[in-house]
Coordinates of C-alpha atoms in Angstrom, one line a residue:
Chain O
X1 CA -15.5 28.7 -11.2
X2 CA -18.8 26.4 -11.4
X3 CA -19.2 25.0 -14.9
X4 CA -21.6 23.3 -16.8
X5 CA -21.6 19.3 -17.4
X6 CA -23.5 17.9 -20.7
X7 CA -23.7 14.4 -21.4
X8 CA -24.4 12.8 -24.5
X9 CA -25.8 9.1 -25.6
X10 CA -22.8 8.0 -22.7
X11 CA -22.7 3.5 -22.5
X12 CA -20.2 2.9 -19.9
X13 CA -18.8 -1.0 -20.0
X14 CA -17.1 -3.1 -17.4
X15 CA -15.1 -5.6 -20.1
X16 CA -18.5 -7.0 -22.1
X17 CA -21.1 -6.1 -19.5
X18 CA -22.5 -3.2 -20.7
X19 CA -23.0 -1.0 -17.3
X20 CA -24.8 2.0 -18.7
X21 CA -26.9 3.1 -21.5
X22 CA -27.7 5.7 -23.5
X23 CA -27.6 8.6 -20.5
X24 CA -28.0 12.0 -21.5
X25 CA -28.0 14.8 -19.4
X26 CA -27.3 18.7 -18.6
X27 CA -25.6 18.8 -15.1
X28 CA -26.1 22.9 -14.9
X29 CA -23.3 25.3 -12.6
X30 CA -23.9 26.0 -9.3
X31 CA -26.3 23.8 -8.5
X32 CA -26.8 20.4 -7.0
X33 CA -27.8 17.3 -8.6
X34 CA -29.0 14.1 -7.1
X35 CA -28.9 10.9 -8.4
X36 CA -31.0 8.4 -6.9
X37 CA -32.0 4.8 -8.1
X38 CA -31.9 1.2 -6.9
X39 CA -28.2 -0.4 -6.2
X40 CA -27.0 -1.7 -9.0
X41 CA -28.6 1.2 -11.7
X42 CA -25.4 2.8 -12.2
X43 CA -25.6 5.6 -10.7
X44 CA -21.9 5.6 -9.4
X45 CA -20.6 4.6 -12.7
X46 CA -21.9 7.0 -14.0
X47 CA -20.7 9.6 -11.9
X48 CA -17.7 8.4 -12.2
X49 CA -17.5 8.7 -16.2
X50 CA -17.8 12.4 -15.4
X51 CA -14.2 12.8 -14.2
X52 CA -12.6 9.9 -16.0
X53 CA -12.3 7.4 -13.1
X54 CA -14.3 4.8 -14.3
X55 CA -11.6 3.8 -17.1
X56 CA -9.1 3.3 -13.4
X57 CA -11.0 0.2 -13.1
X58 CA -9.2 -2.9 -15.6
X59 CA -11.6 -3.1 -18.4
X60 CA -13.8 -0.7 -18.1
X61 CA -14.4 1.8 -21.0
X62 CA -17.1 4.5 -22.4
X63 CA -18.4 5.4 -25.4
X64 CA -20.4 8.5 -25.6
X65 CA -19.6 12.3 -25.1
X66 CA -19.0 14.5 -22.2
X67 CA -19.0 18.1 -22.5
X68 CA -17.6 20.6 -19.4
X69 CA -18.4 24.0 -20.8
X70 CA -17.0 22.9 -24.5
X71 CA -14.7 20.5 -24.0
X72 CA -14.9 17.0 -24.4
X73 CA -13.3 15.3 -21.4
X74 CA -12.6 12.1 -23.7
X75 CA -11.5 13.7 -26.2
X76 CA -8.7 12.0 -27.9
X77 CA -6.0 14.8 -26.8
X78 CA -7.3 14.6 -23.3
X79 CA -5.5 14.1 -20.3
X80 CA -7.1 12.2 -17.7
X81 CA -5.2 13.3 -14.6
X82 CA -6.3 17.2 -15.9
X83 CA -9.5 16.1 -15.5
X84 CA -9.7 14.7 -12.5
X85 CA -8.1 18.0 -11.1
X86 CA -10.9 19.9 -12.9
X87 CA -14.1 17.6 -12.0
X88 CA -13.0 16.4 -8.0
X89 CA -14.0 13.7 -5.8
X90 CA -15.9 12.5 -2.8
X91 CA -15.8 8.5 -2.0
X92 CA -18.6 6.5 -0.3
X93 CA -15.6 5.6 2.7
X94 CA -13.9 8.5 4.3
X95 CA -9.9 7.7 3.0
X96 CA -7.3 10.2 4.1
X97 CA -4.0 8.8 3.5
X98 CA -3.2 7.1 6.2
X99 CA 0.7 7.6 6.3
X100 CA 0.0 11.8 6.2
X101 CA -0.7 14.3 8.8
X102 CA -4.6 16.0 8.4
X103 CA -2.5 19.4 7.4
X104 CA -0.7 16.9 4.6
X105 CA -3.8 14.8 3.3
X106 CA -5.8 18.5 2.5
X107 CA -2.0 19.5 1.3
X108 CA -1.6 16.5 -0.6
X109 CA -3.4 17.2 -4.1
X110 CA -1.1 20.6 -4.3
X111 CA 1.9 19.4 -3.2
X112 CA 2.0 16.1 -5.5
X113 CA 0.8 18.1 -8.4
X114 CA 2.8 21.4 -8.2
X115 CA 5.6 23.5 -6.1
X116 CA 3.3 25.9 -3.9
X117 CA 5.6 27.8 -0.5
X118 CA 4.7 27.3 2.5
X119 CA 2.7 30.0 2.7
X120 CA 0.2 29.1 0.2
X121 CA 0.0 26.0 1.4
X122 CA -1.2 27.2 4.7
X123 CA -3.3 29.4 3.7
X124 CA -5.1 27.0 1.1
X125 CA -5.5 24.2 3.6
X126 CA -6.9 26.4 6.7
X127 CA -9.2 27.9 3.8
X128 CA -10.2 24.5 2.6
X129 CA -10.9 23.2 6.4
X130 CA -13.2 26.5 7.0
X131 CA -15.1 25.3 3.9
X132 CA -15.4 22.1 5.0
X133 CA -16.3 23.0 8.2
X134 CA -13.5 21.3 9.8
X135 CA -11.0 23.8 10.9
X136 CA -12.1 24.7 14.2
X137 CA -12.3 21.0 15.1
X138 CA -8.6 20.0 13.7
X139 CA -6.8 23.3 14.1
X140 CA -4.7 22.6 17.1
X141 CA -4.0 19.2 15.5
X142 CA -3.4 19.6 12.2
X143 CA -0.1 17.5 12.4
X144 CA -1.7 14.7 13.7
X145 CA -3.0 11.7 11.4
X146 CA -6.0 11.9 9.4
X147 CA -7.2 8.8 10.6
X148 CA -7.5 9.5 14.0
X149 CA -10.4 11.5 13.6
X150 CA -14.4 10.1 13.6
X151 CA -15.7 8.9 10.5
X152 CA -17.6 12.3 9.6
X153 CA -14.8 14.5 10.4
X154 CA -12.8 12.3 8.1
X155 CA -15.4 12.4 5.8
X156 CA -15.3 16.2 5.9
X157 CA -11.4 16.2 5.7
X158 CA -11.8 14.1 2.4
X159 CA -13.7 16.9 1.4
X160 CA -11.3 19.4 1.9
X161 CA -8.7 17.7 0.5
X162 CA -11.0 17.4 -2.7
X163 CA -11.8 21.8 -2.7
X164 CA -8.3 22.3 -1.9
X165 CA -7.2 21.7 -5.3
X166 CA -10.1 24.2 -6.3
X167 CA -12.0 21.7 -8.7
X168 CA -14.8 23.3 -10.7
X169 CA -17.2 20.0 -10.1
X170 CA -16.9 18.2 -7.0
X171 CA -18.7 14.4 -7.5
X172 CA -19.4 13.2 -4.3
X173 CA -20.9 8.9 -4.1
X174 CA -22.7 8.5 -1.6
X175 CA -20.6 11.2 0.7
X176 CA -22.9 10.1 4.2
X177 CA -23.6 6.1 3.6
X178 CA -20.8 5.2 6.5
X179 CA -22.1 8.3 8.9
X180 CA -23.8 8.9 12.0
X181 CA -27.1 11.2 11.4
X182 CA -25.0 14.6 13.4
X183 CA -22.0 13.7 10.6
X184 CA -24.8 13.7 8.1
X185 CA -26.1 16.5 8.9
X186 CA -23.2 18.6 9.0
X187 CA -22.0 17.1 5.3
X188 CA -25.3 18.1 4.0
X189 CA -25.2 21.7 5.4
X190 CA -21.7 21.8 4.0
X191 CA -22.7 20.6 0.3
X192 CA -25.7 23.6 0.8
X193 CA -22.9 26.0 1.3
X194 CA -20.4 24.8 -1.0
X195 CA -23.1 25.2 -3.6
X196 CA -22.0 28.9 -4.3
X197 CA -19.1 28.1 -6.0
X198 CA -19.2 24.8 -7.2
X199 CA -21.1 22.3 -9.5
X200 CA -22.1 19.4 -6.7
X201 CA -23.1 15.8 -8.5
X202 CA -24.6 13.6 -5.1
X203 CA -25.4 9.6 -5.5
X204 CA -27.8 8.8 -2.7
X205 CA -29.8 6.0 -1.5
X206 CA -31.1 8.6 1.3
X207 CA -34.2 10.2 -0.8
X208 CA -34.7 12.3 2.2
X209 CA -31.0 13.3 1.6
X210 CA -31.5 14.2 -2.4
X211 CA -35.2 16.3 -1.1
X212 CA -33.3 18.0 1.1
X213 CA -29.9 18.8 -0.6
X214 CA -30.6 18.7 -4.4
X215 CA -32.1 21.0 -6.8
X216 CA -32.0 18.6 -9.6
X217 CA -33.1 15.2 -9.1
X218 CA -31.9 12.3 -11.7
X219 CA -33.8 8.8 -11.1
X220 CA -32.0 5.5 -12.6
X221 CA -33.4 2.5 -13.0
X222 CA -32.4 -0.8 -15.0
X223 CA -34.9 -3.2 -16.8
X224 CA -33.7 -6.3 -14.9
X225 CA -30.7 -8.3 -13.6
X226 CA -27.8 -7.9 -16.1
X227 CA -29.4 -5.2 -18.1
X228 CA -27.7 -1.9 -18.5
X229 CA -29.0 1.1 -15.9
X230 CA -31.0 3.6 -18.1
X231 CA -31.4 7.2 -16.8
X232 CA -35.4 7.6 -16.7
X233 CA -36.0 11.0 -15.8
X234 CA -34.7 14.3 -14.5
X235 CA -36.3 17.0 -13.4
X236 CA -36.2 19.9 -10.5
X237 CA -36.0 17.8 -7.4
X238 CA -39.8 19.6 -6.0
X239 CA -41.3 18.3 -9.1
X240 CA -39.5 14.6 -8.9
X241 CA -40.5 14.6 -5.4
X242 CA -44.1 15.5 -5.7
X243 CA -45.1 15.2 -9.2
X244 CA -43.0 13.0 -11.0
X245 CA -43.7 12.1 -15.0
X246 CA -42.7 8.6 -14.4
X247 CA -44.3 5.6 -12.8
X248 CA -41.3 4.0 -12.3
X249 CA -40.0 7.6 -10.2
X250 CA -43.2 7.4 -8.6
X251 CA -42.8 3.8 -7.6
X252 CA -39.0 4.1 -6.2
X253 CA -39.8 7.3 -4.0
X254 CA -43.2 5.8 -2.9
X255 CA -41.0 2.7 -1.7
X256 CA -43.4 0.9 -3.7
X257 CA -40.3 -1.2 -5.0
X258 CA -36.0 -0.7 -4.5
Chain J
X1 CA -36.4 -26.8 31.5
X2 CA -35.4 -23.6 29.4
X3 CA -32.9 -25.4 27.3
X4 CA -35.8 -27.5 25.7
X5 CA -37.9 -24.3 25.0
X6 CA -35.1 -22.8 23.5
X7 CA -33.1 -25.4 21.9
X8 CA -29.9 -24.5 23.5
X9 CA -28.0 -26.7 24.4
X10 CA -25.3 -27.0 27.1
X11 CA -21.9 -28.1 25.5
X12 CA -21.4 -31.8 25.1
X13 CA -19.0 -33.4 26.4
X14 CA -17.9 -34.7 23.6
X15 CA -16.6 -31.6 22.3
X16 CA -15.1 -30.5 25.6
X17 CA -12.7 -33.7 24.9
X18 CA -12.2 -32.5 21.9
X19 CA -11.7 -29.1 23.2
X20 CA -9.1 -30.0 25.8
X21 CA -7.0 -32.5 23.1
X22 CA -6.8 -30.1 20.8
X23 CA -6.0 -27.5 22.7
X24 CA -3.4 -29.9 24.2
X25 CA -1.7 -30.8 20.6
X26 CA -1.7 -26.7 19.4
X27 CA 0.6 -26.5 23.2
X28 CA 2.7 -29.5 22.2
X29 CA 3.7 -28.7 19.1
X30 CA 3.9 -25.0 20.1
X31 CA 6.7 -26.4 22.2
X32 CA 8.4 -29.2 20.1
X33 CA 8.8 -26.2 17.7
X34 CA 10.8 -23.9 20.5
X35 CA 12.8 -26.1 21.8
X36 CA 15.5 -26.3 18.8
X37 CA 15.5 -22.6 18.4
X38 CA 16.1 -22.0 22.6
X39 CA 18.7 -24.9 22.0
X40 CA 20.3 -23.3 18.9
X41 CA 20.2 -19.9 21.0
X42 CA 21.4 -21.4 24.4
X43 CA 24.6 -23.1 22.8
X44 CA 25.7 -20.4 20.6
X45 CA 25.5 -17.8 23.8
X46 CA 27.1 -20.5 26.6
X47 CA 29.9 -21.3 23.8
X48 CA 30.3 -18.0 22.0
X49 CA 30.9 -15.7 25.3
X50 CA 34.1 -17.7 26.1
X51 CA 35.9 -15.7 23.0
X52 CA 33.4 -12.8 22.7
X53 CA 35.8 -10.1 23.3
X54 CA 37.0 -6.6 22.0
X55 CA 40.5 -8.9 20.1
X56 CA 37.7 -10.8 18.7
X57 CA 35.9 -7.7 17.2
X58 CA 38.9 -6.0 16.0
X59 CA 41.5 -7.9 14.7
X60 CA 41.5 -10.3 11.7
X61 CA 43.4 -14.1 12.0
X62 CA 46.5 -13.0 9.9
X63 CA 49.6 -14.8 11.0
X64 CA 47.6 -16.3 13.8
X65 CA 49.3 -19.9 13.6
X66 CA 47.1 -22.9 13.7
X67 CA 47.6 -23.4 17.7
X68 CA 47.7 -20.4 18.3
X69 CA 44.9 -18.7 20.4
X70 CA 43.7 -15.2 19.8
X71 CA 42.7 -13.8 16.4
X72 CA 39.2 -12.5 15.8
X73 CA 36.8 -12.0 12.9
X74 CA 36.9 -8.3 11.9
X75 CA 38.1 -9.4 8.4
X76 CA 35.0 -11.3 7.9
X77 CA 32.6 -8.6 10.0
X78 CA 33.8 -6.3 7.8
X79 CA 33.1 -8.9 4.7
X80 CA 30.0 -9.7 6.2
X81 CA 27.9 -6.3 6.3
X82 CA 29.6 -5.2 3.0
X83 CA 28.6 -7.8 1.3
X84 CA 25.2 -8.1 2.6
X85 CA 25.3 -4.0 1.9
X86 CA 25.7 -4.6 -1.5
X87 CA 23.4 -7.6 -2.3
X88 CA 21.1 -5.1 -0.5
X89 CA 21.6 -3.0 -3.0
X90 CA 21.4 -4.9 -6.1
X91 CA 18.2 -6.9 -4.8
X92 CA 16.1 -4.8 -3.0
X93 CA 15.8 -2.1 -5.9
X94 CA 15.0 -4.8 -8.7
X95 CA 12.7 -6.8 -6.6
X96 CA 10.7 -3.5 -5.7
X97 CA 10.6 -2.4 -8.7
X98 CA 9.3 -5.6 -9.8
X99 CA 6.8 -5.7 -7.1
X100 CA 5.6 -2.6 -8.1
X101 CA 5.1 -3.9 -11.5
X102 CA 3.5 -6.5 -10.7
X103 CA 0.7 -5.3 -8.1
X104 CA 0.3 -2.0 -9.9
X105 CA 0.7 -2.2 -13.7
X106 CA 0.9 -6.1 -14.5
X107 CA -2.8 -6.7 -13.4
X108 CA -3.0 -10.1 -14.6
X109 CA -1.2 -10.2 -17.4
X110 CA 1.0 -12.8 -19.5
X111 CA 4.3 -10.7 -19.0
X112 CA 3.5 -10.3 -14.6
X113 CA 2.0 -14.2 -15.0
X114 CA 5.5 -15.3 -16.5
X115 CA 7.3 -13.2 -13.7
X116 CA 5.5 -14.4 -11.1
X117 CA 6.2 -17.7 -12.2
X118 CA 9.6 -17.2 -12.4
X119 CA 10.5 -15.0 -9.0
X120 CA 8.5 -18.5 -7.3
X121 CA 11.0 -20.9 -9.3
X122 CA 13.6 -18.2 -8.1
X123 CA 12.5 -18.9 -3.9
X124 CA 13.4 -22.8 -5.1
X125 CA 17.1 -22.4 -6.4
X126 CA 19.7 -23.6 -4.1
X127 CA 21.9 -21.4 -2.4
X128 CA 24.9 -23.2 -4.2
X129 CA 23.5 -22.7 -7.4
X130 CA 23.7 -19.1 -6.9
X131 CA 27.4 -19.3 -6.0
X132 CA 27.8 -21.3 -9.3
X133 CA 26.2 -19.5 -11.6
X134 CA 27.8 -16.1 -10.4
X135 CA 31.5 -18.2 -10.6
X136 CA 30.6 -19.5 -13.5
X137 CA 29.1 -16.1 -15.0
X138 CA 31.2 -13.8 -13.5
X139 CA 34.2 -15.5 -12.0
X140 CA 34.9 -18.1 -14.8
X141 CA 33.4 -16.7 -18.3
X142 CA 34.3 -12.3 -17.4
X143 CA 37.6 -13.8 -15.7
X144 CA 36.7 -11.1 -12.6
X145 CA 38.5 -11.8 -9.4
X146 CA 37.0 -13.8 -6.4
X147 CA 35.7 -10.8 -4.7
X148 CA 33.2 -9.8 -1.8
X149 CA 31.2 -8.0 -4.9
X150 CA 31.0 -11.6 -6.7
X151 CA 29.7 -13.2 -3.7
X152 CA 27.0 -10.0 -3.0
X153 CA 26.2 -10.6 -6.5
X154 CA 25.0 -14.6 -6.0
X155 CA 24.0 -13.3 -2.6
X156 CA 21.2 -10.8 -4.4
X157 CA 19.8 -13.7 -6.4
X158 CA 18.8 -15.4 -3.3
X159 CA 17.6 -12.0 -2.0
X160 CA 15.5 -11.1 -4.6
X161 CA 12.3 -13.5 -4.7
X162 CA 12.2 -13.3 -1.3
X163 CA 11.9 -9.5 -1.1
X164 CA 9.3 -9.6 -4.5
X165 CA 7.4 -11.9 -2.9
X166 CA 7.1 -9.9 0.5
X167 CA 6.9 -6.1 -0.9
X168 CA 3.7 -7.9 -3.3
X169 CA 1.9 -8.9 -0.4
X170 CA 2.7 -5.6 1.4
X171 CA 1.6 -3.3 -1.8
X172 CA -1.6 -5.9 -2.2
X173 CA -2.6 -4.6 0.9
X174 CA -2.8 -1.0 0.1
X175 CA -6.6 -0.2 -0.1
X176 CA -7.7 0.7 -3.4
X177 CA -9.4 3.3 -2.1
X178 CA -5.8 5.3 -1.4
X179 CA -5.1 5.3 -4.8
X180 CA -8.6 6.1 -6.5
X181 CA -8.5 9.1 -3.3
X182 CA -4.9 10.2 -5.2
X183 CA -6.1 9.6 -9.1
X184 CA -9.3 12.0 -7.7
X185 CA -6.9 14.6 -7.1
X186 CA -5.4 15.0 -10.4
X187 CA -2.7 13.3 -9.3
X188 CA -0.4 10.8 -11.7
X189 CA -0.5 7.1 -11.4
X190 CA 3.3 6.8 -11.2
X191 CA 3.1 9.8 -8.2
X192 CA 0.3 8.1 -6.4
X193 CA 2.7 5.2 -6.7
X194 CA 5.7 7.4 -5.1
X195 CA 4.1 9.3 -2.7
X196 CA 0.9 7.0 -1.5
X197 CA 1.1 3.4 -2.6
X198 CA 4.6 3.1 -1.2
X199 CA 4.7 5.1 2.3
X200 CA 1.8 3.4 3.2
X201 CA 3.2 -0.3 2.7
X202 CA 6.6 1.4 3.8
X203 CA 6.5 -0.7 6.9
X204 CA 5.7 -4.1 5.8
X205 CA 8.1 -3.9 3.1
X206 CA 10.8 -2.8 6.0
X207 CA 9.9 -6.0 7.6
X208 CA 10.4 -8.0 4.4
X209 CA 13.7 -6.6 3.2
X210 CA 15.0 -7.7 7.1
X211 CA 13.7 -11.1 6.6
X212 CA 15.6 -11.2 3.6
X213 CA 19.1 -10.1 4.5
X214 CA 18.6 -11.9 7.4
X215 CA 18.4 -15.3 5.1
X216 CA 21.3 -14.2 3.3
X217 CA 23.7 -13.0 5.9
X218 CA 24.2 -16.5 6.8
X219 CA 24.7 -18.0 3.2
X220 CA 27.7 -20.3 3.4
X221 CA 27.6 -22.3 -0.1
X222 CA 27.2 -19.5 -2.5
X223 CA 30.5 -17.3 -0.9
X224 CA 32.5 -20.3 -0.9
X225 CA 32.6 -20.2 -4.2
X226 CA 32.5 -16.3 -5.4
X227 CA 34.6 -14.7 -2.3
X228 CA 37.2 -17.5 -1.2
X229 CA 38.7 -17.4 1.9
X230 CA 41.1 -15.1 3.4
X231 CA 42.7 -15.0 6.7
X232 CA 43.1 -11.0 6.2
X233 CA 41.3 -7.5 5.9
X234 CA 39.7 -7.0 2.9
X235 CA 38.2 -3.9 2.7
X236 CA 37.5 -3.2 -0.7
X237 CA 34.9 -5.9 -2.0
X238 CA 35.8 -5.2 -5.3
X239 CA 38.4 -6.8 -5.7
X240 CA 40.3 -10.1 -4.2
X241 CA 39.1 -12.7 -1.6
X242 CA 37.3 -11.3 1.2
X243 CA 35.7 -13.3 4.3
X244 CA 32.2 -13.3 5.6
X245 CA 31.1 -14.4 8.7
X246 CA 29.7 -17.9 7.8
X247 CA 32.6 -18.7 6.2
X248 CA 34.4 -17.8 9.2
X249 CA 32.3 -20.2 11.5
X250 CA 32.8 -22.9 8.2
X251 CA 36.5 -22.4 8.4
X252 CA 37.3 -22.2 12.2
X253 CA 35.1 -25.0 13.2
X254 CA 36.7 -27.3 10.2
X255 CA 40.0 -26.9 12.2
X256 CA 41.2 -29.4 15.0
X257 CA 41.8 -27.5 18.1
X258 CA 39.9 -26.3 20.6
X259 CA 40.7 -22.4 20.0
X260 CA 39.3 -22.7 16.7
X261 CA 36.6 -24.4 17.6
X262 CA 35.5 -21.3 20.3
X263 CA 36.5 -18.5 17.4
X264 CA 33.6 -20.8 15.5
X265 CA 31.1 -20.0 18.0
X266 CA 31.7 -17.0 18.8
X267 CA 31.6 -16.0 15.2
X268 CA 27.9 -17.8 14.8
X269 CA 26.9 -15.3 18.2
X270 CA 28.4 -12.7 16.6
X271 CA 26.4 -13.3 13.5
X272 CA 23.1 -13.7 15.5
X273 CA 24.1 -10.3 16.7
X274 CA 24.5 -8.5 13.8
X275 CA 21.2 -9.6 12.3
X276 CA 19.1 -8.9 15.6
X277 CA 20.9 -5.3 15.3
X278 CA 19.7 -4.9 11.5
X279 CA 17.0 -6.0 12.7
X280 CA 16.5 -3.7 15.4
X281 CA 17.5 -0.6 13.1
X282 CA 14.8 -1.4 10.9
X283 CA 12.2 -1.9 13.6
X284 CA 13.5 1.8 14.4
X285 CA 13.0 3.2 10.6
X286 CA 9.3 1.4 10.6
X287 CA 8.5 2.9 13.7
X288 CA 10.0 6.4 13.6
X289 CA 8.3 6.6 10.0
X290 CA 4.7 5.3 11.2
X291 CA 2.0 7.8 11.5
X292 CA 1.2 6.2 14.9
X293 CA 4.0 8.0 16.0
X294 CA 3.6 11.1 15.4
X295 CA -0.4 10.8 16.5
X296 CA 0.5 9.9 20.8

């Protein structure tokens, strides 16, 4: 299910402003990745050039290759939508669909891609709430909105919804910025399980949160205001942590700067 | 003193005057504003009842002399809420459509710059010039009948900036983040449209669509010239003159005696009724559709 990610000399551009520069990376199965860096770097553009939903945003293009397994996702016969079913998604703000039921927003990317019975359905959503360690929280109330639950247990319903369309990646950007530390806590132990059988990418500004979730660590920086975010190194997240080849690593983890 | 120490300072007096005048002036015009709509309300109810009665609701004014009391508007009910049905029908599909168009794929462009340009000189044409064009277009130039279909026709035009302009706002509103969750999904831009952009703004654009028939359901000028008059049932708005309830009030009230006069009113209450029930109805849809609902 897991699959491996390899970036290539990726520039992602919003209109002229060049964003990104130059990134290349392997992103391996089964694993998560951490991407930390000052605001700004582009971390989160870059993530989202993995599954195709930075070119959502007017203007915005990429040049550059990215490889899951042996396909490029912008190759020219691509579809974009097949991608984003593929490589899945986690926003910085919970956002189940407001107008749907919890049982409908983890429901939602099956039934508005495909014809599944009842059955299925059920069976896929209460197995997508157990993996996101909802299920015992929302079972009696699965027909009530999604948005009447906290911020972390929507947060964690976003999730589902996102592994209920079994992606092979799952990005998530900055999954625990808008949560309490219990929310955080149970979103991290979640990405830990979810690790078996899926390639997790994680933005964070919580370096606490990338030493204690990530195996790989990528740091971004960018040389200055206006200049494109350059990846700078990436490494196994013990090594960035403790030992790290950079100064500039050395200097953003310290606290020194960002 | 603490005020020194801290440098707060007690509120002046200055701006309690202020304060109070103000406050006075938002009350004042609050009710210089309410009084012509409690008047409106007050005379239409104390002169409609007299003639508000089951006759008046079911039977048309055919070969109801011009002295003679009795006769009703059911010929122009009926004309009403078929022609407001069908301008309904032409306008609220087009001006969704183009709403959607212009919130979700336009984005800025020349084409959605020129449309929006357009559906705002739109809001600005006179209800009469509706009427023309449509007898002019339709009436004069295709030699069609005068029909309840012609007058839903320059009925839509009026119709249709207004619910553009009001579905826009309503899918504006829509976080972004709702349809970046749905294109994260794998799912289509023209399903996230279907099944997320538009339940969500479902309500709002409810509202707008009401607001809108409700301006049109008392057009006078623009069915004068497209539906005619007609002192009998019409029920197919396809073809021939049909009435409408503002023509009604236009015609009865134009006569000289008294029973005329009182059929006037009580067609105006009667057509203050029907759009509070529309309105109602829709309130109903909005709220049995709302997910607040279903939450309690």
């Amino acid at each position: 299910m897991a699959k491996q990610i390899e970036v290539s000399g990726l520039d992602a551009y919003y209109g002229a402003h060049k964003a990104i520069e130059g990134i290349t990376m392997t992103i391996e199965p089964r694993t998560v990745t951490a991407f930390i860096g000052p605001s700004g770097c582009g971390k989160s553009t870059f993530l989202r050039t993995l599954n195709r939903m930075h070119e959502v945003v007017p203007g915005a293009r990429v040049e550059g290759k990215v490889r899951l397994e042996d396909q490029d996702l912008y190759g020219p016969d691509v579809d974009p939508v097949s991608v984003r079913r593929t490589i899945g998604m986690v926003f910085q703000r919970p956002n189940p669909f407001p107008t749907m039921s919890i049982y409908d927003n983890v429901a939602a990317g099956l039934r508005l891609n495909g014809r599944f019975s009842r059955s299925e359905l059920d069976g896929i959503v209460e197995s997508s709430l157990k993996g996101a360690n909802l299920w015992n929280e929302v079972k009696d109330r699965l027909n009530k909105p999604g948005s009447g639950l906290s911020g972390g247990q929507q947060q964690r319903l976003c999730i589902a919804r996102a592994i209920a369309v079994r992606p092979q990646v799952l990005l998530m950007d900055e999954p625990c910025s808008a949560l309490d530390p219990i929310s955080t806590l149970a979103i991290e132990d979640l990405i830990s399980s979810l690790k078996q059988d899926y390639t997790i990418v994680i933005v964070t500004h919580n370096m606490q949160q990338a030493a204690r979730v990530s195996d790989k660590t990528a740091f971004f920086n960018l040389a200055g205001q206006g200049q494109p975010g350059k990846l700078i190194e990436m490494d196994d997240t013990s090594k960035i942590f403790t030992n790290p080849g950079q100064k500039a690593t050395e200097d953003y983890i310290t606290g020194r700067f960002g | 003193m603490t005020t020194v120490q801290t440098g707060i300072q007690p509120i002046s007096t200055s701006r309690r005057v202020k304060d109070r005048v103000v406050q006075a002036l938002v009350y004042l015009a609050f009710a210089i504003a309410v009084v012509p709509l409690l008047s409106v309300l007050w005379l239409v109810v104390k002169n409609g009842l007299a003639r508000f009665d089951l006759e008046f609701l079911t039977h048309s004014m055919r070969n109801i002399g011009a002295r003679d009391a009795g006769g009703g508007a059911y010929h122009a009910i009926i004309g009403t809420l078929e022609q407001v049905l069908f301008a309904s029908l032409i306008a609220v599909p087009i001006g969704l459509l183009t709403a959607v168009y212009l919130v979700e794929y336009g984005s800025g462009g020349r084409l959605s710059r020129w449309i929006s340009f357009f559906v705002d000189v739109m809001t600005g044409v006179p209800s009469v010039v509706s009427g023309l064009f449509v007898l002019a277009f339709w009436v004069l130039a295709l030699g069609m009948p005068f029909s309840g279909f012609a007058g839903a026709m320059a009925l839509s035009i009026l119709m249709m900036p207004v619910v553009v302009r009001s579905a826009e706002e309503m899918l504006r509103l829509v976080p972004n983040d709702l349809r970046e969750a749905s294109y994260a999904l794998g799912v289509p831009k023209w399903r996230t449209i279907v099944k997320v952009v538009l339940p969500t703004a479902f309500t709002g654009i409810v509202t707008g669509v009401m607001l809108a028939v409700a301006r049109v359901a008392g057009e006078t000028a623009p069915l004068l010239l497209t539906v005619f008059f007609t002192d009998s049932i019409n029920n197919n708005p396809f073809n021939g003159p049909q009435m409408g309830l503002p023509l009604y009030v236009f015609d009865q009230a134009g006569r000289p005696t008294d029973t005329a006069i009182d059929r006037a009113w009580t067609g105006a209450l009667t057509l203050i009724l029907i759009v509070m029930l529309l309105n109602l109805v829709a309130r109903l849809i909005a709220w049995w559709r709302s997910p607040a609902k279903r939450g309690s």
